[in-house]
Coordinates of C-alpha atoms in Angstrom, one line a residue:
M209 CA 165.5 99.0 95.1
A210 CA 164.7 101.2 92.6
S211 CA 167.2 101.7 90.0
P212 CA 167.2 104.2 87.1
R213 CA 166.8 102.4 83.4
R214 CA 167.2 103.6 80.1
Y215 CA 164.7 102.1 78.0
L216 CA 164.1 102.2 73.7
V217 CA 160.6 102.7 72.5
C218 CA 158.9 103.2 69.0
E219 CA 155.8 105.1 68.6
P220 CA 152.4 102.8 67.1
R221 CA 152.0 105.9 64.7
F222 CA 151.7 102.8 61.9
F223 CA 150.4 99.9 64.7
A224 CA 147.6 97.4 62.9
V225 CA 147.1 93.8 62.8
R226 CA 148.0 93.3 59.0
Y227 CA 148.9 89.3 59.4
A228 CA 148.8 86.5 62.1
I229 CA 151.4 85.1 63.9
N230 CA 150.3 84.3 67.0
P231 CA 147.1 83.2 68.7
W232 CA 146.2 86.7 69.6
M233 CA 146.6 88.2 66.1
H234 CA 143.1 88.5 64.3
P235 CA 143.4 90.5 60.7
D236 CA 139.4 91.3 61.1
R237 CA 139.2 93.1 64.4
P238 CA 140.4 96.4 64.1
V239 CA 143.0 98.2 65.8
D240 CA 141.9 101.5 67.9
T241 CA 144.9 103.6 66.4
A242 CA 144.6 106.7 68.2
L243 CA 143.7 104.6 71.8
A244 CA 146.9 102.7 71.2
Q245 CA 149.2 106.1 71.2
R246 CA 146.9 107.1 74.2
Q247 CA 148.2 104.2 76.1
W248 CA 151.8 104.0 74.4
R249 CA 152.3 107.7 75.7
T250 CA 150.9 107.2 79.1
L251 CA 153.4 104.1 79.7
V252 CA 156.2 106.2 78.2
D253 CA 155.2 109.7 80.9
T254 CA 155.1 106.5 83.6
Y255 CA 158.2 105.7 82.9
R256 CA 159.9 109.5 83.0
A257 CA 157.2 109.7 86.0
H258 CA 159.4 107.3 87.3
G259 CA 163.1 108.7 87.0
H260 CA 163.7 106.8 83.7
T261 CA 165.2 107.6 80.6
V262 CA 163.1 106.9 77.4
E263 CA 164.6 107.5 74.1
T264 CA 162.7 106.5 70.9
V265 CA 163.4 104.7 67.5
E266 CA 161.3 106.6 63.8
P267 CA 158.4 104.2 63.4
V268 CA 158.6 103.0 59.7
P269 CA 155.8 102.6 57.2
G270 CA 154.4 99.1 56.4
L271 CA 156.6 97.8 59.7
P272 CA 153.2 97.6 61.9
D273 CA 154.6 95.5 64.7
M274 CA 157.8 97.7 64.8
V275 CA 156.5 99.2 68.2
F276 CA 157.4 96.2 70.3
A277 CA 160.8 97.4 70.6
A278 CA 162.1 94.3 73.1
N279 CA 161.8 92.5 70.1
A280 CA 164.8 94.5 68.3
A281 CA 167.5 93.4 70.5
V282 CA 168.8 92.6 73.5
V283 CA 171.7 94.7 75.1
V284 CA 174.1 93.6 77.9
E285 CA 177.0 96.2 79.5
G286 CA 176.5 98.0 76.4
R287 CA 177.0 95.2 73.7
V288 CA 173.7 94.4 71.3
F289 CA 172.5 91.2 70.4
G290 CA 170.5 92.5 67.7
S291 CA 167.2 90.0 66.0
L292 CA 167.0 87.7 63.0
F293 CA 162.8 87.6 63.5
H294 CA 160.6 83.9 62.5
A295 CA 158.0 85.8 60.4
P296 CA 159.3 87.2 57.4
E297 CA 156.5 89.8 57.9
R298 CA 158.8 91.1 60.8
R299 CA 162.5 90.5 59.4
P300 CA 162.7 94.3 57.9
E301 CA 162.0 95.7 62.1
S302 CA 165.8 94.4 62.6
V303 CA 167.1 97.2 60.1
P304 CA 166.0 100.3 61.9
Y305 CA 166.9 99.6 65.3
Q306 CA 169.8 98.5 64.2
T307 CA 170.6 101.7 62.8
W308 CA 169.8 103.3 65.8
F309 CA 172.1 101.3 68.0
K310 CA 174.7 102.2 65.4
D311 CA 174.3 105.8 65.0
H312 CA 174.3 105.9 69.1
G313 CA 177.8 104.4 69.2
F314 CA 177.1 100.9 69.7
D315 CA 178.7 98.2 67.6
V316 CA 175.7 95.6 66.6
H317 CA 176.1 91.5 66.2
Q318 CA 173.8 90.2 64.0
P319 CA 172.7 86.7 64.8
E320 CA 172.7 84.1 62.2
S321 CA 169.9 82.2 63.9
V322 CA 166.4 83.0 64.2
C323 CA 166.4 85.3 67.4
E324 CA 163.7 87.8 68.5
G325 CA 165.6 89.6 71.3
E326 CA 164.1 90.5 74.2
G327 CA 161.1 89.0 73.3
D328 CA 163.3 85.3 74.9
L329 CA 166.4 86.6 76.1
V330 CA 165.5 87.9 78.9
P331 CA 169.0 89.0 81.3
A332 CA 168.6 88.0 84.9
G333 CA 171.4 89.2 87.0
R334 CA 174.3 86.2 86.4
W335 CA 172.9 84.9 83.1
I336 CA 170.4 85.0 80.5
L337 CA 167.2 83.2 80.3
A338 CA 166.3 82.0 76.7
G339 CA 163.1 80.7 75.7
T340 CA 162.5 78.6 72.7
G341 CA 159.8 76.7 70.9
F342 CA 158.1 78.8 68.7
R343 CA 160.2 81.7 67.5
T344 CA 163.8 81.9 69.1
T345 CA 166.2 78.8 67.6
R346 CA 168.3 76.8 70.3
E347 CA 171.2 77.9 68.0
A348 CA 170.7 81.3 69.0
H349 CA 171.0 80.6 72.8
R350 CA 174.4 79.6 72.3
E351 CA 175.1 82.2 70.0
A352 CA 174.7 84.5 72.3
Q353 CA 176.4 82.7 74.9
E354 CA 179.5 83.0 72.9
F355 CA 178.5 86.5 72.2
F356 CA 178.2 87.8 75.8
G357 CA 180.4 85.5 77.8
V358 CA 177.1 85.2 80.2
P359 CA 175.6 81.8 80.9
V360 CA 171.9 81.1 78.8
I361 CA 170.0 78.8 80.4
S362 CA 167.5 77.2 77.4
L363 CA 163.7 77.3 78.6
T364 CA 161.1 75.1 76.5
L365 CA 157.8 76.9 75.9
V366 CA 154.8 74.7 75.2
D367 CA 151.8 76.8 75.2
P368 CA 151.1 78.9 72.1
Y369 CA 149.5 81.4 73.9
F370 CA 152.8 82.4 75.8
Y371 CA 155.3 82.1 72.4
H372 CA 158.2 84.7 74.0
L373 CA 159.8 84.4 77.3
D374 CA 158.4 88.0 77.6
T375 CA 154.9 86.8 77.9
A376 CA 155.3 83.6 80.5
L377 CA 158.3 85.5 82.7
F378 CA 159.9 88.7 84.1
V379 CA 162.6 89.4 86.3
L380 CA 161.7 91.3 89.2
D381 CA 165.3 92.2 90.3
G382 CA 168.6 90.4 90.3
E383 CA 167.7 87.9 92.4
N384 CA 163.8 87.2 91.6
I385 CA 161.7 86.3 89.4
A386 CA 158.1 86.1 88.6
Y387 CA 156.4 83.7 86.0
Y388 CA 153.3 81.1 85.0
P389 CA 154.6 77.2 85.2
E390 CA 152.5 75.7 82.8
A391 CA 154.0 77.8 80.0
F392 CA 157.3 75.5 80.3
S393 CA 157.9 72.6 79.4
P394 CA 158.1 69.7 82.7
G395 CA 161.8 70.0 82.9
S396 CA 162.0 74.4 82.3
R397 CA 159.8 73.6 85.3
E398 CA 161.8 72.2 87.0
V399 CA 165.0 74.2 86.5
L400 CA 163.0 77.3 87.2
K401 CA 162.1 76.0 90.9
R402 CA 165.7 75.3 91.5
L403 CA 166.9 79.0 89.9
Y404 CA 164.3 80.6 92.0
P405 CA 162.8 78.9 94.4
D406 CA 161.5 81.8 96.1
A407 CA 159.9 83.2 92.5
V408 CA 156.5 85.2 92.6
I409 CA 154.3 82.6 90.6
A410 CA 151.5 83.5 88.5
T411 CA 148.2 82.0 87.4
R412 CA 147.0 81.6 84.0
D413 CA 144.8 84.2 84.4
D414 CA 147.4 86.9 85.5
A415 CA 149.1 85.5 82.4
M416 CA 146.7 85.7 80.0
A417 CA 145.9 88.9 81.2
F418 CA 149.4 90.1 80.1
G419 CA 150.6 90.5 83.6
L420 CA 154.0 88.9 82.7
N421 CA 154.7 91.2 80.0
S422 CA 155.6 93.5 82.7
V423 CA 158.8 95.7 83.4
S424 CA 160.6 95.8 86.8
D425 CA 162.8 98.3 88.0
G426 CA 163.5 96.5 91.3
R427 CA 160.7 98.1 92.6
H428 CA 158.3 99.4 91.1
V429 CA 156.8 96.8 88.1
F430 CA 154.6 98.3 85.5
I431 CA 152.1 95.9 85.3
S432 CA 148.8 95.3 83.2
P433 CA 145.9 96.4 85.6
G434 CA 143.9 93.2 84.3
A435 CA 146.8 91.4 86.6
T436 CA 145.0 91.8 89.7
A437 CA 146.0 89.0 91.7
L438 CA 149.9 88.8 90.3
A439 CA 149.7 92.4 91.4
D440 CA 148.7 91.2 94.7
R441 CA 151.4 88.9 95.2
L442 CA 154.0 91.5 94.3
A443 CA 153.0 94.2 97.0
D444 CA 152.9 90.9 100.1
R445 CA 156.5 90.7 98.3
G446 CA 157.2 94.8 98.8
Y447 CA 157.0 95.2 95.3
V448 CA 155.2 98.6 94.0
P449 CA 152.6 97.2 91.0
V450 CA 152.5 100.8 88.8
P451 CA 149.0 99.5 86.7
V452 CA 149.6 100.5 83.2
D453 CA 147.1 99.9 80.5
L454 CA 148.1 98.9 76.9
S455 CA 144.9 96.7 76.1
E456 CA 145.0 97.6 72.7
F457 CA 148.6 96.3 72.1
H458 CA 147.3 92.7 73.6
K459 CA 145.6 92.6 69.9
A460 CA 149.0 91.7 68.6
G461 CA 150.4 89.6 71.2
G462 CA 152.0 92.2 72.8
G463 CA 151.6 94.6 76.5
I464 CA 154.1 96.5 78.1
K465 CA 157.9 94.7 78.0
C466 CA 156.9 93.9 74.3
C467 CA 157.1 98.2 73.7
T468 CA 160.1 98.2 75.7
Q469 CA 163.9 97.5 75.2
E470 CA 166.2 97.8 77.7
I471 CA 169.5 100.0 77.3
R472 CA 172.0 97.7 79.8
S473 CA 174.9 99.6 79.6

């Protein structure tokens, strides 16, 4: 069942690849800013066409990755757990997002440990799935659990191409997920198998096409058009894949989910 969602996004007005903090990023590879703008606008229009509310935070010059709104915070039941980015280049992004949340009446907790928002903290019904290994620390997992009072399940990422949890896994609904097992350590794979025995399993090709950097409203799955096998599996399970091309953002290691912060009130 689809349910209306509230999303926060940031226009890619200043989007560029100026440094390399993951294997996807190559500063010598030019970004087509006009194409990125069109792709981003299509994503926003698609969300609204499916009945979702989309709000925007103003981009800031000199912060080329600010478009990746998911990394700025995680919001559960109206409580905002902010970010403390691993890379010094991204740390200033926290300020404008905190300002937006405070201006809209939210209390914001500033983490003491390195934490990259919904990039690594993924609310999944009764608990929060939490990634570590490249960016967010285990200390941040503990801090988030204390803040939200929700069980946090730590998962270790082992493949640098899937440096955030939201590149290797996404939540379909309150009961199930899709994920790429080889992105995780053996013990974390076992945890996911126990928690989600009926999960939709993605191939490496699906994952490398940013198919797991998707957003689901419980029925519609906004997904990279390159993840064709995963889209077929989702359709077989009764979900409705909605392809949205954000390929220009892949140059920075991001996709649909990276550009989308969900505000859970």
